[in-house]
Short mmCIF file of C-alpha atoms and ligand atoms in Angstrom, two decimals:
data_model
loop_
_atom_site.label_atom_id
_atom_site.label_comp_id
_atom_site.label_asym_id
_atom_site.label_seq_id
_atom_site.Cartn_x
_atom_site.Cartn_y
_atom_site.Cartn_z
CA UNK L 1 30.17 120.12 128.82
CA UNK L 2 26.83 118.89 127.42
CA UNK L 3 26.18 115.43 125.99
CA UNK L 4 26.49 116.75 122.45
CA UNK L 5 29.83 118.50 122.87
CA UNK L 6 33.31 117.20 122.31
CA UNK L 7 35.84 118.39 124.95
CA UNK L 8 37.32 120.65 122.26
CA UNK L 9 33.95 122.31 121.63
CA UNK L 10 33.36 122.78 125.37
CA UNK L 11 36.73 124.43 125.88
CA UNK L 12 36.16 126.63 122.84
CA UNK L 13 32.91 127.97 124.30
CA UNK L 14 30.63 126.27 121.77
CA UNK L 15 27.21 125.27 123.00
CA UNK L 16 23.98 124.60 121.16
CA UNK L 17 21.76 127.60 121.75
CA UNK L 18 18.15 127.08 122.67
CA UNK L 19 15.58 129.86 122.89
CA UNK L 20 16.32 131.32 126.35
CA UNK L 21 20.06 131.09 125.89
CA UNK L 22 19.86 132.69 122.45
CA UNK L 23 17.77 135.58 123.81
CA UNK L 24 20.40 136.36 126.48
CA UNK L 25 23.19 136.01 123.96
CA UNK L 26 21.58 138.30 121.36
CA UNK L 27 20.74 140.90 124.00
CA UNK L 28 24.49 141.27 124.51
CA UNK L 29 25.21 142.01 120.85
CA UNK L 30 24.61 145.77 120.32
CA UNK L 31 24.05 145.62 116.52
CA UNK L 32 21.45 142.90 117.00
CA UNK L 33 19.69 144.51 119.97
CA UNK L 34 19.44 147.78 118.03
CA UNK L 35 17.95 146.03 114.99
CA UNK L 36 15.36 144.19 117.08
CA UNK L 37 14.41 147.05 119.39
CA UNK L 38 12.33 146.87 122.60
CA UNK L 39 13.22 144.66 125.54
CA UNK L 40 14.77 141.23 124.94
CA UNK L 41 11.83 139.68 126.80
CA UNK L 42 9.49 140.98 124.10
CA UNK L 43 11.43 139.31 121.25
CA UNK L 44 9.86 136.26 119.65
CA UNK L 45 12.21 133.42 118.72
CA UNK L 46 11.21 130.50 116.49
CA UNK L 47 13.41 127.70 115.27
CA UNK L 48 12.41 127.17 111.65
CA UNK L 49 15.33 125.23 110.14
CA UNK L 50 14.16 122.65 107.64
CA UNK L 51 17.51 122.16 105.92
CA UNK L 52 19.76 119.17 106.31
CA UNK L 53 22.45 120.59 108.56
CA UNK L 54 21.78 123.54 110.89
CA UNK L 55 19.57 125.35 113.38
CA UNK L 56 17.86 128.46 111.97
CA UNK L 57 16.01 130.90 114.23
CA UNK L 58 13.77 133.76 113.22
CA UNK L 59 13.94 136.50 115.82
CA UNK L 60 11.55 139.44 115.80
CA UNK L 61 11.47 142.55 117.96
CA UNK L 62 9.61 145.85 118.12
CA UNK L 63 11.60 147.48 115.31
CA UNK L 64 12.91 144.64 113.16
CA UNK L 65 13.80 141.02 112.68
CA UNK L 66 16.73 138.83 111.77
CA UNK L 67 17.67 135.27 110.95
CA UNK L 68 20.18 133.48 113.18
CA UNK L 69 21.91 130.39 111.86
CA UNK L 70 23.92 128.09 114.11
CA UNK L 71 25.91 125.11 112.88
CA UNK L 72 25.33 121.85 114.76
CA UNK L 73 28.28 119.52 115.37
CA UNK L 74 26.52 116.84 113.35
CA UNK L 75 24.32 116.44 110.27
CA UNK L 76 20.80 117.40 111.36
CA UNK L 77 19.17 115.19 108.72
CA UNK L 78 20.88 112.06 110.06
CA UNK L 79 21.71 112.82 113.69
CA UNK L 80 24.69 112.67 116.03
CA UNK L 81 26.04 109.54 114.38
CA UNK L 82 27.30 111.75 111.53
CA UNK L 83 29.60 114.41 113.05
CA UNK L 84 30.39 117.50 111.00
CA UNK L 85 32.87 120.29 111.77
CA UNK L 86 31.54 123.57 113.11
CA UNK L 87 34.15 125.33 110.99
CA UNK L 88 31.64 125.31 108.12
CA UNK L 89 30.07 128.40 109.73
CA UNK L 90 33.41 130.17 109.30
CA UNK L 91 33.57 129.29 105.58
CA UNK L 92 29.96 130.31 105.11
CA UNK L 93 30.72 133.67 106.70
CA UNK L 94 33.78 134.15 104.47
CA UNK L 95 31.75 133.28 101.38
CA UNK L 96 28.82 135.50 102.37
CA UNK L 97 31.07 138.51 102.86
CA UNK L 98 32.88 137.79 99.56
CA UNK L 99 29.52 137.55 97.75
CA UNK L 100 28.27 140.70 99.49
CA UNK L 101 31.20 142.66 98.05
CA UNK L 102 30.48 141.41 94.52
CA UNK L 103 26.69 141.15 94.48
CA UNK L 104 25.40 143.06 97.52
CA UNK L 105 21.76 143.07 96.42
CA UNK L 106 21.72 139.32 96.00
CA UNK L 107 22.74 137.97 99.42
CA UNK L 108 21.53 138.66 102.98
CA UNK L 109 23.71 141.17 104.84
CA UNK L 110 25.53 139.77 107.88
CA UNK L 111 24.99 141.69 111.13
CA UNK L 112 27.07 139.56 113.43
CA UNK L 113 29.26 136.45 113.32
CA UNK L 114 30.58 134.43 116.29
CA UNK L 115 33.31 131.94 115.41
CA UNK L 116 33.14 130.11 118.75
CA UNK L 117 29.41 129.55 118.61
CA UNK L 118 29.50 128.88 114.85
CA UNK L 119 26.67 131.40 114.66
CA UNK L 120 25.75 134.10 112.15
CA UNK L 121 22.99 136.71 112.43
CA UNK L 122 21.80 138.15 109.15
CA UNK L 123 18.99 140.03 107.47
CA UNK L 124 15.58 138.45 107.81
CA UNK L 125 14.36 137.94 104.26
CA UNK L 126 10.70 138.91 104.17
CA UNK L 127 8.37 138.26 102.40
CA UNK L 128 10.74 135.93 100.54
CA UNK L 129 10.12 132.22 100.36
CA UNK L 130 12.42 129.33 99.49
CA UNK L 131 12.33 129.22 95.68
CA UNK L 132 11.79 125.46 95.58
CA UNK L 133 8.47 125.90 97.43
CA UNK L 134 7.37 128.53 94.93
CA UNK L 135 8.29 126.27 92.01
CA UNK L 136 6.30 123.38 93.48
CA UNK L 137 3.32 125.76 93.71
CA UNK L 138 3.82 126.68 90.05
CA UNK L 139 4.90 130.29 90.63
CA UNK L 140 6.76 132.25 87.96
CA UNK L 141 9.64 134.55 88.99
CA UNK L 142 10.20 137.13 86.23
CA UNK L 143 13.29 138.73 87.82
CA UNK L 144 15.09 135.47 88.56
CA UNK L 145 17.19 135.12 85.40
CA UNK L 146 18.71 138.57 85.67
CA UNK L 147 19.42 138.16 89.39
CA UNK L 148 20.91 134.68 89.39
CA UNK L 149 23.04 135.28 86.30
CA UNK L 150 24.46 138.46 87.84
CA UNK L 151 25.24 136.49 90.99
CA UNK L 152 26.89 133.66 89.05
CA UNK L 153 28.83 135.82 86.61
CA UNK L 154 30.19 138.23 89.23
CA UNK L 155 31.03 135.77 92.02
CA UNK L 156 32.65 133.29 89.62
CA UNK L 157 34.48 135.73 87.35
CA UNK L 158 35.97 137.87 90.12
CA UNK L 159 37.32 134.85 92.02
CA UNK L 160 38.88 133.27 88.92
CA UNK L 161 42.36 133.55 87.39
CA UNK L 162 40.82 135.84 84.79
CA UNK L 163 40.44 138.53 87.47
CA UNK L 164 42.95 137.62 90.22
CA UNK L 165 46.72 137.51 90.27
CA UNK L 166 48.21 134.07 90.87
CA UNK L 167 49.29 135.08 94.38
CA UNK L 168 45.83 136.36 95.32
CA UNK L 169 44.19 133.27 93.91
CA UNK L 170 46.45 130.88 95.82
CA UNK L 171 45.91 132.79 99.08
CA UNK L 172 42.17 132.49 98.58
CA UNK L 173 42.28 128.81 97.71
CA UNK L 174 44.19 128.31 100.95
CA UNK L 175 41.60 130.29 102.92
CA UNK L 176 38.89 127.81 101.89
CA UNK L 177 40.94 124.61 101.74
CA UNK L 178 39.93 123.61 105.27
CA UNK L 179 36.31 123.19 104.21
CA UNK L 180 37.09 119.67 103.03
CA UNK L 181 34.51 117.92 105.23
CA UNK L 182 31.74 119.68 103.35
CA UNK L 183 33.42 118.86 100.02
CA UNK L 184 33.58 115.24 101.14
CA UNK L 185 29.79 115.20 101.58
CA UNK L 186 29.45 116.29 97.96
CA UNK L 187 32.12 113.85 96.78
CA UNK L 188 30.25 110.96 98.41
CA UNK L 189 26.59 111.92 98.06
CA UNK L 190 26.72 113.34 94.54
CA UNK L 191 29.68 111.73 92.80
CA UNK L 192 29.81 108.24 94.30
CA UNK L 193 26.93 106.80 96.32
CA UNK L 194 24.10 106.96 93.75
CA UNK L 195 26.22 104.74 91.47
CA UNK L 196 26.91 101.97 94.01
CA UNK L 197 25.19 100.16 96.84
CA UNK L 198 25.25 102.59 99.77
CA UNK L 199 23.30 102.32 102.99
CA UNK L 200 21.96 105.86 102.79
CA UNK L 201 20.68 105.69 99.21
CA UNK L 202 16.94 105.72 98.73
CA UNK L 203 14.56 105.96 95.81
CA UNK L 204 10.87 105.55 95.01
CA UNK L 205 10.48 101.83 95.44
CA UNK L 206 9.40 99.49 93.90
CA UNK L 207 8.99 101.51 90.69
CA UNK L 208 12.60 102.65 90.39
CA UNK L 209 14.27 99.47 91.72
CA UNK L 210 15.33 98.30 88.26
CA UNK L 211 16.40 101.77 87.14
CA UNK L 212 18.56 102.16 90.27
CA UNK L 213 20.12 98.74 89.62
CA UNK L 214 20.78 99.67 85.98
CA UNK L 215 22.57 102.81 87.06
CA UNK L 216 24.68 100.83 89.53
CA UNK L 217 25.78 98.61 86.61
CA UNK L 218 26.17 101.32 83.94
CA UNK L 219 29.91 101.60 83.27
CA UNK L 220 29.50 104.40 80.73
CA UNK L 221 27.83 106.40 83.48
CA UNK L 222 30.47 105.38 86.01
CA UNK L 223 33.22 106.68 83.74
CA UNK L 224 31.34 109.94 83.18
CA UNK L 225 30.61 110.58 86.88
CA UNK L 226 34.22 109.69 87.77
CA UNK L 227 35.51 112.30 85.32
CA UNK L 228 33.20 114.86 86.88
CA UNK L 229 34.31 113.86 90.36
CA UNK L 230 37.95 114.31 89.36
CA UNK L 231 37.13 117.77 88.11
CA UNK L 232 35.34 118.61 91.35
CA UNK L 233 38.35 117.34 93.32
CA UNK L 234 41.04 119.07 91.31
CA UNK L 235 39.76 122.11 89.45
CA UNK L 236 40.10 125.21 91.64
CA UNK L 237 38.61 127.55 89.03
CA UNK L 238 36.72 129.98 91.24
CA UNK L 239 35.05 130.39 94.63
CA UNK L 240 31.85 128.44 94.14
CA UNK L 241 28.77 128.48 96.36
CA UNK L 242 28.91 124.70 96.33
CA UNK L 243 25.21 123.97 97.04
CA UNK L 244 23.29 126.31 94.75
CA UNK L 245 20.01 124.43 94.49
CA UNK L 246 16.60 126.12 94.65
CA UNK L 247 16.47 125.48 98.42
CA UNK L 248 19.46 127.86 98.74
CA UNK L 249 17.62 130.66 96.95
CA UNK L 250 14.92 132.89 98.45
CA UNK L 251 12.61 134.85 96.20
CA UNK L 252 9.77 137.28 95.79
CA UNK L 253 8.29 138.31 92.44
CA UNK L 254 11.02 140.91 92.00
CA UNK L 255 13.84 140.00 94.38
CA UNK L 256 16.27 137.10 94.70
CA UNK L 257 18.67 136.29 97.52
CA UNK L 258 21.21 133.48 97.52
CA UNK L 259 21.70 131.93 100.99
CA UNK L 260 23.61 129.09 102.69
CA UNK L 261 27.07 129.04 101.08
CA UNK L 262 28.55 126.71 103.69
CA UNK L 263 29.82 124.32 100.99
CA UNK L 264 31.90 127.12 99.44
CA UNK L 265 35.41 126.35 98.22
CA UNK L 266 37.53 126.91 95.11
CA UNK L 267 36.07 124.44 92.66
CA UNK L 268 34.74 124.13 89.11
CA UNK L 269 32.40 126.91 88.01
CA UNK L 270 30.12 124.53 86.14
CA UNK L 271 29.13 122.95 89.44
CA UNK L 272 27.23 126.11 90.51
CA UNK L 273 25.71 126.82 87.11
CA UNK L 274 24.74 123.15 86.78
CA UNK L 275 23.10 123.22 90.23
CA UNK L 276 20.76 126.02 89.14
CA UNK L 277 19.92 124.39 85.80
CA UNK L 278 19.45 120.92 87.34
CA UNK L 279 17.01 122.19 89.92
CA UNK L 280 15.02 124.06 87.26
CA UNK L 281 14.89 120.93 85.10
CA UNK L 282 13.67 118.92 88.08
CA UNK L 283 10.99 121.56 88.75
CA UNK L 284 9.96 121.19 85.10
CA UNK L 285 9.83 117.39 85.07
CA UNK L 286 8.14 117.21 88.50
CA UNK L 287 5.47 119.67 87.39
CA UNK L 288 3.21 117.02 85.81
CA UNK L 289 3.04 115.34 89.23
CA UNK L 290 1.55 118.49 90.76
CA UNK L 291 -1.21 118.92 88.16
CA UNK L 292 -4.80 118.67 89.33
CA UNK L 293 -6.07 118.83 85.75
CA UNK L 294 -3.98 117.86 82.71
CA UNK L 295 -2.12 120.80 81.19
CA UNK L 296 -2.96 123.32 83.92
CA UNK L 297 0.72 124.08 84.54
CA UNK L 298 1.79 124.43 80.89
CA UNK L 299 2.50 128.18 81.22
CA UNK L 300 4.64 127.55 84.27
CA UNK L 301 6.49 124.73 82.51
CA UNK L 302 7.14 126.92 79.46
CA UNK L 303 8.53 129.61 81.78
CA UNK L 304 10.82 127.10 83.51
CA UNK L 305 12.31 125.93 80.22
CA UNK L 306 12.74 129.49 78.96
CA UNK L 307 14.47 130.20 82.27
CA UNK L 308 16.83 127.25 81.82
CA UNK L 309 17.85 128.64 78.42
CA UNK L 310 18.27 132.19 79.69
CA UNK L 311 20.25 131.15 82.78
CA UNK L 312 22.95 129.84 80.48
CA UNK L 313 22.78 132.50 77.74
CA UNK L 314 22.60 135.46 80.13
CA UNK L 315 25.30 134.02 82.39
CA UNK L 316 27.59 133.49 79.39
CA UNK L 317 26.93 137.01 78.07
CA UNK L 318 27.61 138.66 81.44
CA UNK L 319 30.69 136.54 82.17
CA UNK L 320 32.31 137.31 78.80
CA UNK L 321 31.49 141.01 79.19
CA UNK L 322 33.22 141.01 82.59
CA UNK L 323 36.21 139.29 81.01
CA UNK L 324 36.41 141.87 78.21
CA UNK L 325 36.31 144.74 80.70
CA UNK L 326 38.18 143.38 83.75
CA UNK L 327 41.00 141.17 82.50
CA UNK L 328 43.11 141.91 85.59
CA UNK L 329 44.17 138.33 86.30
CA UNK L 330 47.33 136.45 85.40
CA UNK L 331 45.53 134.19 82.92
CA UNK L 332 45.63 135.23 79.25
CA UNK L 333 48.14 138.12 79.55
CA UNK L 334 46.98 140.91 77.26
CA UNK L 335 50.60 141.42 76.17
CA UNK L 336 50.29 138.13 74.26
CA UNK L 337 47.26 139.33 72.31
CA UNK L 338 48.24 142.72 70.94
CA UNK L 339 46.90 144.35 67.79
CA UNK L 340 43.80 143.49 65.80
CA UNK L 341 44.81 139.91 65.11
CA UNK L 342 45.59 139.35 68.82
CA UNK L 343 42.27 140.83 69.92
CA UNK L 344 40.37 138.64 67.44
CA UNK L 345 42.24 135.53 68.57
CA UNK L 346 41.55 136.31 72.24
CA UNK L 347 37.87 136.81 71.48
CA UNK L 348 37.75 133.43 69.74
CA UNK L 349 39.46 131.90 72.76
CA UNK L 350 36.80 133.43 75.04
CA UNK L 351 34.17 131.61 73.00
CA UNK L 352 36.13 128.33 73.30
CA UNK L 353 36.42 128.84 77.04
CA UNK L 354 32.64 129.27 77.29
CA UNK L 355 32.04 126.19 75.13
CA UNK L 356 34.21 124.14 77.51
CA UNK L 357 32.41 125.61 80.53
CA UNK L 358 29.08 124.74 78.91
CA UNK L 359 30.13 121.10 78.57
CA UNK L 360 31.17 121.04 82.25
CA UNK L 361 27.83 122.57 83.18
CA UNK L 362 25.92 119.87 81.28
CA UNK L 363 27.77 117.11 83.15
CA UNK L 364 27.32 118.68 86.59
CA UNK L 365 23.65 119.35 85.85
CA UNK L 366 23.15 115.65 85.24
CA UNK L 367 25.03 114.70 88.42
CA UNK L 368 22.86 117.02 90.49
CA UNK L 369 19.68 115.45 89.11
CA UNK L 370 20.70 111.84 89.68
CA UNK L 371 21.75 112.46 93.31
CA UNK L 372 18.30 113.87 94.20
CA UNK L 373 16.51 110.76 92.94
CA UNK L 374 18.82 107.90 93.96
CA UNK L 375 20.93 109.34 96.79
CA UNK L 376 20.36 110.36 100.42
CA UNK L 377 19.03 113.90 100.08
CA UNK L 378 15.86 114.28 98.03
CA UNK L 379 13.87 117.40 97.17
CA UNK L 380 10.25 118.39 97.62
CA UNK L 381 9.76 118.88 93.87
CA UNK L 382 9.39 115.09 93.74
CA UNK L 383 8.78 114.21 97.40
CA UNK L 384 5.50 116.15 97.56
CA UNK L 385 4.01 114.07 94.73
CA UNK L 386 1.92 111.74 96.85
CA UNK L 387 1.15 109.01 94.33
CA UNK L 388 4.40 107.04 94.28
CA UNK L 389 3.84 105.76 90.73
CA UNK L 390 3.32 109.28 89.42
CA UNK L 391 6.36 110.47 91.38
CA UNK L 392 8.47 107.62 89.99
CA UNK L 393 7.33 108.51 86.46
CA UNK L 394 8.55 112.09 86.90
CA UNK L 395 11.79 110.83 88.45
CA UNK L 396 12.37 108.23 85.71
CA UNK L 397 11.99 110.95 83.06
CA UNK L 398 14.54 113.07 84.91
CA UNK L 399 16.95 110.15 85.16
CA UNK L 400 16.67 109.46 81.43
CA UNK L 401 17.46 113.10 80.67
CA UNK L 402 20.33 113.15 83.16
CA UNK L 403 21.88 109.95 81.79
CA UNK L 404 21.84 111.35 78.27
CA UNK L 405 23.40 114.61 79.45
CA UNK L 406 26.14 112.85 81.37
CA UNK L 407 27.08 110.14 78.87
CA UNK L 408 26.42 112.00 75.61
CA UNK L 409 27.49 115.40 76.86
CA UNK L 410 29.06 116.44 73.56
CA UNK L 411 25.81 115.91 71.68
CA UNK L 412 24.33 118.82 73.69
CA UNK L 413 25.88 121.63 71.72
CA UNK L 414 23.57 124.38 72.96
CA UNK L 415 21.25 125.00 75.88
CA UNK L 416 18.33 124.72 73.41
CA UNK L 417 19.37 121.09 72.87
CA UNK L 418 18.91 120.54 76.63
CA UNK L 419 15.42 122.04 76.74
CA UNK L 420 14.47 120.13 73.59
CA UNK L 421 15.48 116.86 75.26
CA UNK L 422 13.64 117.85 78.47
CA UNK L 423 10.47 118.47 76.44
CA UNK L 424 10.85 115.06 74.82
CA UNK L 425 11.26 113.25 78.15
CA UNK L 426 8.33 115.20 79.69
CA UNK L 427 5.94 112.99 77.73
CA UNK L 428 7.89 109.73 77.82
CA UNK L 429 6.08 106.90 79.64
CA UNK L 430 8.36 104.51 81.52
CA UNK L 431 7.31 100.88 81.68
CA UNK L 432 7.07 99.87 85.31
C1 SR1 I 501 24.07 115.36 104.56
S1 SR1 I 501 23.83 116.83 103.80
C2 SR1 I 501 22.90 116.47 102.40
C3 SR1 I 501 22.82 117.58 101.45
O1 SR1 I 501 22.29 118.73 102.07
C4 SR1 I 501 22.94 119.89 101.59
O2 SR1 I 501 22.02 120.85 101.22
C5 SR1 I 501 23.81 119.43 100.45
O3 SR1 I 501 23.12 119.46 99.22
C6 SR1 I 501 24.13 118.05 100.86
O4 SR1 I 501 24.60 117.24 99.81
MG1 MG I 502 21.99 124.45 102.76
#
């Protein structure tokens, strides 16, 4: 037993793999050894994980490479004082294989999974980069809208009651119900801590001190975030990725891969859609902080806002098309909507369903923005802006937009209303 293992982990065979150990281990996995080629001694192994939770190794051999992800028994960002179940690797594997069935081109293929070691070996994504890094650099991704909306529409629709029987759906909810420790992170870090005094909160001080205090005293906002939290806790709409920010997406100019679904569980669909839109809006409002000359990133910013609009409109179009063609679930029995009048009424109901989902998405978008500015886990869109006053300006604009979206959700009747508000806040000057 090592210092970092509980007795249960030691008896289960779990150990944290370091380079030499990993080499020996991988050499014993035929699918992996075949992919890498050559002798195990010739393989290069680099630990490259820069996420908040896990170890990630890139392993290269004579004939190929792969990525190996191992869950640590604690939160990497914080350390051993914050234990976290290894079982998240199991849920990530379940989610990855589910997504691979529905959107095979859009996730890395799994070569090998080891439950005891909480380890998964998967395709090495090259020359992909983490999308967030590309957005900070001002890069445009023309294929992104089509890819991400296919991923969202297919993974969400086919795990919903619109596609599944009630029995299938309940079995699947049960299969993911044990991932509650990861849900609890979201419940605390996104839906609670930014709105109260919490030891782990941080923000760009001193500029945002008053704004953070205002948000801690804003009861309209507290009601709105509490309603969203209740929805996150209780609405098992579909199998969601659960952490679909731009750090969980890898891209090239013409390819997109969604990674890291360890927060997956049956939750509200708007949480995933909102994660994508929130991270695009933050890329947009952080962009001014990365300018070397005024206006040099205007084309990029215009692309980001067009992308925000298309993420919603294309997702909605694809989702409703899937519903029209694959209504195999127990929700909305077709026998209740027969004839021309029935078909018209069902179509109208589809539009109402999407309008409700849009409102959910607006609220979750706002929640995902606020947590990245006032909570524990920040993002490089803002963090790489060196001048703290400039960074705080970009963050304050984002907080203003997010507050409006969360408290006045119903006033955002279309995605164009969101981008219009974002454009307005882009040039707003906070008084510090
Ligand atoms: C303690 S984990 C902090 C954050 O990292 C993950 O990517 C999730 O977004 C989580 O909330
Ligand atoms: Mg992650």
